[in-house]
Short mmCIF file of C-alpha atoms in Angstrom, two decimals:
data_model
loop_
_atom_site.label_atom_id
_atom_site.label_comp_id
_atom_site.label_asym_id
_atom_site.label_seq_id
_atom_site.Cartn_x
_atom_site.Cartn_y
_atom_site.Cartn_z
CA TYR P 1398 -120.69 4.14 -73.89
CA ALA P 1399 -120.02 2.58 -77.28
CA ILE P 1400 -121.00 3.71 -80.78
CA ARG P 1401 -120.94 1.04 -83.48
CA ALA P 1402 -120.35 1.94 -87.15
CA THR P 1403 -119.40 -0.09 -90.19
CA GLY P 1404 -116.01 -1.64 -89.56
CA GLN P 1405 -115.31 0.10 -86.25
CA THR P 1406 -116.50 0.82 -82.71
CA THR P 1407 -115.92 4.07 -80.81
CA VAL P 1408 -115.88 3.69 -77.04
CA PHE P 1409 -116.09 6.43 -74.39
CA GLY P 1410 -115.19 5.47 -70.84
CA TRP P 1411 -113.43 6.38 -67.61
CA ARG P 1412 -110.74 4.92 -65.39
CA ILE P 1413 -109.31 5.33 -61.89
CA GLY P 1414 -105.89 4.42 -60.58
CA GLN P 1415 -103.36 4.76 -57.79
CA GLU P 1416 -99.61 4.33 -58.21
CA LEU P 1417 -97.25 3.92 -55.23
CA TYR P 1418 -93.46 4.23 -55.19
CA THR P 1419 -91.10 3.65 -52.26
CA ALA P 1420 -87.41 3.31 -51.44
CA SER P 1421 -85.80 -0.08 -52.04
CA ASP P 1422 -86.36 -1.12 -48.39
CA ILE P 1423 -89.63 0.05 -46.83
CA LYS P 1424 -88.30 -0.74 -43.33
CA TRP P 1425 -85.76 2.08 -43.50
CA PRO P 1426 -86.60 5.14 -41.34
CA PRO P 1427 -86.97 8.57 -43.03
CA ALA P 1428 -83.44 9.64 -42.04
CA ARG P 1429 -81.96 6.79 -44.07
CA VAL P 1430 -83.97 7.45 -47.24
CA GLY P 1431 -82.28 9.66 -49.82
CA PRO P 1432 -80.54 9.80 -53.21
CA PRO P 1433 -79.94 7.77 -55.26
CA ASP P 1434 -82.84 5.64 -53.98
CA HIS P 1435 -86.37 6.09 -55.34
CA PRO P 1436 -88.37 8.80 -53.50
CA TYR P 1437 -91.61 7.87 -51.79
CA ALA P 1438 -94.42 9.05 -54.08
CA GLY P 1439 -98.09 8.42 -54.69
CA TRP P 1440 -100.19 9.37 -57.72
CA LEU P 1441 -104.00 9.10 -57.43
CA TYR P 1442 -105.96 9.90 -60.59
CA GLY P 1443 -109.11 9.51 -62.59
CA GLY P 1444 -109.71 10.18 -66.25
CA PHE P 1445 -111.73 9.83 -69.41
CA VAL P 1446 -110.84 8.02 -72.60
CA LYS P 1447 -112.04 7.79 -76.19
CA GLU P 1448 -111.01 4.67 -78.09
CA THR P 1449 -111.69 3.77 -81.71
CA ARG P 1450 -111.39 0.04 -82.41
CA HIS P 1451 -111.38 -1.25 -85.96
CA ASP P 1452 -112.58 -4.76 -86.77
CA ASP P 1453 -109.15 -5.61 -88.23
CA GLY P 1454 -107.51 -4.96 -84.83
CA ARG P 1455 -106.24 -1.42 -85.36
CA ARG P 1456 -106.89 0.92 -82.44
CA VAL P 1457 -106.47 4.57 -81.46
CA ARG P 1458 -106.93 5.70 -77.84
CA LEU P 1459 -106.95 9.31 -76.61
CA GLY P 1460 -107.56 10.49 -73.07
CA PHE P 1461 -106.60 12.56 -70.08
CA ASP P 1462 -106.11 11.99 -66.36
CA ILE P 1463 -106.56 14.49 -63.53
CA GLY P 1464 -105.23 13.70 -60.08
CA CYS P 1465 -102.97 14.45 -57.16
CA LEU P 1466 -99.31 13.67 -56.48
CA GLY P 1467 -97.99 13.54 -52.91
CA PRO P 1468 -99.67 12.99 -49.52
CA CYS P 1469 -103.07 13.83 -51.02
CA ALA P 1470 -102.80 10.63 -53.10
CA GLY P 1471 -103.19 8.49 -49.94
CA GLY P 1472 -100.20 6.24 -50.65
CA ASN P 1473 -99.30 5.90 -46.97
CA TRP P 1474 -102.82 4.76 -46.02
CA THR P 1475 -103.12 2.31 -48.91
CA GLN P 1476 -99.75 0.61 -48.52
CA THR P 1477 -99.88 0.48 -44.73
CA ASN P 1478 -103.31 -1.14 -44.66
CA VAL P 1479 -102.57 -3.60 -47.46
CA HIS P 1480 -99.39 -4.71 -45.68
CA ARG P 1481 -101.28 -5.09 -42.40
CA LEU P 1482 -103.87 -7.22 -44.17
CA LEU P 1483 -101.14 -9.41 -45.69
CA GLY P 1484 -99.04 -9.54 -42.53
CA GLN P 1485 -96.10 -7.81 -44.24
CA PRO P 1486 -93.69 -5.15 -42.83
CA GLU P 1487 -95.19 -1.67 -42.85
CA PRO P 1488 -93.53 1.24 -44.69
CA GLN P 1489 -91.68 3.66 -42.41
CA ALA P 1490 -90.80 6.70 -44.53
CA TRP P 1491 -93.93 8.03 -46.22
CA SER P 1492 -93.37 11.22 -44.18
CA LYS P 1493 -90.53 11.95 -46.62
CA GLN P 1494 -92.55 11.63 -49.83
CA VAL P 1495 -92.68 14.22 -52.62
CA LYS P 1496 -94.89 17.26 -52.02
CA ASN P 1497 -98.50 17.74 -53.07
CA GLU P 1498 -99.24 18.82 -56.61
CA LEU P 1499 -102.37 18.67 -58.75
CA GLY P 1500 -101.62 16.97 -62.04
CA VAL P 1501 -103.00 16.71 -65.56
CA VAL P 1502 -101.71 14.15 -68.06
CA LEU P 1503 -102.80 13.82 -71.70
CA TYR P 1504 -102.08 10.49 -73.36
CA ALA P 1505 -102.39 8.71 -76.70
CA ASP P 1506 -101.92 5.10 -77.76
CA MET P 1507 -102.07 3.75 -81.32
CA VAL P 1508 -102.02 0.17 -82.62
CA PRO P 1509 -101.41 0.50 -86.39
CA VAL P 1510 -101.77 -3.20 -87.26
CA ARG P 1511 -102.78 -6.54 -85.74
CA TRP P 1512 -101.11 -9.77 -86.80
CA THR P 1513 -103.46 -12.73 -86.19
CA TYR P 1514 -101.91 -16.21 -86.19
CA THR P 1515 -104.96 -18.15 -84.95
CA PRO P 1516 -108.35 -17.01 -83.58
CA SER P 1517 -106.77 -17.25 -80.11
CA ILE P 1518 -103.33 -15.70 -80.72
CA ASP P 1519 -102.35 -12.26 -81.99
CA LEU P 1520 -99.41 -9.85 -81.95
CA THR P 1521 -99.71 -6.05 -82.00
CA PRO P 1522 -97.14 -3.23 -82.08
CA ASN P 1523 -98.07 0.12 -80.56
CA LEU P 1524 -96.92 3.72 -80.30
CA HIS P 1525 -97.78 5.72 -77.18
CA GLY P 1526 -97.04 8.94 -75.36
CA ARG P 1527 -97.99 11.09 -72.36
CA PHE P 1528 -97.69 14.82 -71.80
CA GLY P 1529 -98.26 16.70 -68.54
CA ASN P 1530 -96.75 17.91 -65.29
CA ILE P 1531 -96.64 14.37 -63.81
CA TYR P 1532 -95.44 12.32 -66.79
CA THR P 1533 -94.02 13.28 -70.16
CA ASN P 1534 -92.71 10.41 -72.28
CA ALA P 1535 -92.99 8.59 -75.61
CA GLY P 1536 -92.50 4.94 -76.41
CA VAL P 1537 -93.00 1.85 -78.57
CA GLY P 1538 -94.20 -1.58 -77.54
CA LEU P 1539 -95.12 -5.09 -78.69
CA THR P 1540 -97.89 -7.23 -77.15
CA LEU P 1541 -98.56 -10.95 -77.59
CA ARG P 1542 -102.04 -12.15 -76.52
CA ALA P 1543 -103.47 -15.65 -76.18
CA GLY P 1544 -106.95 -16.76 -75.14
CA GLN P 1545 -110.50 -15.64 -75.89
CA LEU P 1546 -110.00 -12.61 -78.12
CA ASN P 1547 -112.71 -10.41 -79.58
CA PRO P 1548 -112.37 -6.79 -80.79
CA LEU P 1549 -116.03 -5.98 -80.02
CA PRO P 1550 -116.41 -4.36 -76.55
CA GLU P 1551 -119.79 -5.95 -75.79
CA ARG P 1552 -118.39 -9.51 -76.00
CA PHE P 1553 -116.84 -11.58 -73.22
CA THR P 1554 -113.07 -12.00 -73.38
CA LEU P 1555 -110.46 -13.61 -71.17
CA HIS P 1556 -106.83 -13.73 -72.27
CA GLY P 1557 -103.26 -13.67 -71.10
CA PHE P 1558 -100.65 -11.33 -72.49
CA ILE P 1559 -96.93 -10.57 -72.58
CA ARG P 1560 -95.80 -7.02 -73.37
CA LEU P 1561 -92.37 -5.52 -74.10
CA ASP P 1562 -91.94 -1.76 -74.07
CA ALA P 1563 -89.30 0.99 -74.41
CA ASN P 1564 -89.84 4.60 -73.27
CA ALA P 1565 -87.97 7.86 -73.80
CA ILE P 1566 -88.46 9.92 -70.62
CA GLY P 1567 -88.96 13.68 -70.66
CA TYR P 1568 -90.29 14.18 -67.11
CA ASN P 1569 -91.27 11.87 -64.24
CA ALA P 1570 -92.68 13.63 -61.18
CA THR P 1571 -92.51 10.48 -59.03
CA LEU P 1572 -88.72 10.84 -59.28
CA GLN P 1573 -88.27 14.58 -59.78
CA GLY P 1574 -91.15 15.92 -57.71
CA GLY P 1575 -94.08 17.83 -59.19
CA TYR P 1576 -93.19 20.13 -62.06
CA PHE P 1577 -94.41 23.19 -60.13
CA SER P 1578 -93.57 22.13 -56.56
CA GLN P 1579 -90.58 23.39 -54.59
CA GLY P 1580 -88.59 22.11 -51.63
CA ASN P 1581 -89.17 18.38 -52.08
CA PRO P 1582 -87.22 16.47 -49.38
CA HIS P 1583 -85.80 13.89 -51.78
CA VAL P 1584 -85.69 13.84 -55.60
CA VAL P 1585 -83.44 12.14 -58.16
CA LYS P 1586 -82.52 12.52 -61.82
CA PRO P 1587 -84.26 10.06 -64.19
CA LYS P 1588 -82.68 7.90 -66.85
CA ARG P 1589 -83.82 8.96 -70.30
CA LEU P 1590 -84.47 5.45 -71.68
CA VAL P 1591 -86.42 2.85 -69.69
CA GLY P 1592 -87.49 -0.66 -70.70
CA GLU P 1593 -90.37 -2.72 -69.34
CA ALA P 1594 -91.71 -6.27 -69.54
CA GLU P 1595 -95.21 -7.21 -68.36
CA ALA P 1596 -97.21 -10.45 -68.11
CA GLY P 1597 -100.81 -10.68 -66.98
CA LEU P 1598 -104.49 -11.52 -67.49
CA VAL P 1599 -107.37 -9.42 -68.86
CA TRP P 1600 -111.06 -10.07 -68.20
CA ASN P 1601 -113.76 -8.18 -70.08
CA ARG P 1602 -117.52 -8.52 -70.00
CA GLY P 1603 -119.73 -5.83 -71.47
CA ALA P 1604 -118.96 -2.51 -69.83
CA TYR P 1605 -116.39 -3.86 -67.38
CA ASN P 1606 -112.71 -4.55 -67.87
CA ILE P 1607 -110.19 -5.78 -65.27
CA SER P 1608 -106.49 -6.39 -65.81
CA ALA P 1609 -103.94 -7.83 -63.36
CA SER P 1610 -100.26 -8.18 -64.20
CA ILE P 1611 -96.69 -8.37 -62.94
CA VAL P 1612 -94.24 -5.78 -64.31
CA ARG P 1613 -90.45 -5.84 -64.53
CA ARG P 1614 -89.09 -2.31 -65.19
CA SER P 1615 -85.47 -1.44 -65.83
CA ASN P 1616 -83.55 1.10 -63.77
CA GLU P 1617 -85.23 4.54 -63.91
CA ILE P 1618 -82.67 6.51 -61.85
CA SER P 1619 -79.61 8.02 -63.50
CA ASP P 1620 -77.26 7.77 -60.50
CA LEU P 1621 -78.34 4.27 -59.43
CA PRO P 1622 -76.37 1.27 -60.78
CA ASN P 1623 -78.33 -0.81 -63.26
CA SER P 1624 -77.47 -3.95 -61.28
CA ILE P 1625 -79.70 -2.87 -58.38
CA GLY P 1626 -82.06 -0.35 -59.99
CA ALA P 1627 -84.58 -2.69 -61.66
CA GLN P 1628 -88.10 -2.90 -60.16
CA ASN P 1629 -90.79 -5.56 -59.85
CA PHE P 1630 -94.38 -4.57 -59.07
CA VAL P 1631 -98.03 -5.52 -59.52
CA ARG P 1632 -100.31 -3.50 -61.81
CA LEU P 1633 -104.12 -3.58 -61.43
CA TRP P 1634 -106.50 -1.82 -63.83
CA PHE P 1635 -110.24 -1.32 -63.69
CA SER P 1636 -112.24 0.41 -66.43
CA TYR P 1637 -115.94 0.96 -67.05
CA THR P 1638 -117.63 1.89 -70.33
CA PRO P 1639 -121.34 2.70 -69.81
#
């Protein structure tokens, strides 16, 4: 729900998500999957968020996610059925994914200023970080938006965006296995600095927000050559603020 005060709006909401990671070729059998390729991993989570939005475009978001890493995340089921629906090759090595671990991740995101060029175009820098047994990192980013923009959550918005981001990595359980788990069949050492570019669309109407984008992420694995380590993937977000 949202609380409106002079010059700002405080929003309380929730979100759900599922992240899937595989080796570079999903047709490879389990025996062929190993370092330095990306481990199979799934992260299924839900969480709550508090966001304070100022009318001048500044924003502070705080929240936490609780979820499950490993087979309990249902990555095998999701990817297999989506690929069947699309008529694409099915993944063969989810049996070699990282082990189960319950996870908690705290996160924060701050936009200290908003530069508005026209009513339909703005540019915002941001600082962000996560801390927990699944992800621990800190980063900076820059986002350019164009379209129907409105800082008030009850208004309709539809806009495109381009985002550039750089992250310092402390821990990444999708690469290293859960912080508390033992005997993972396949883990790798992460790179400590990772860049990312994202382009997508955001639709918002009242309590509902949907985002769909394509992400290009630089090599995350220390022992993998940068020439073949970059990733492309789709990111879908759904949020609800009662």
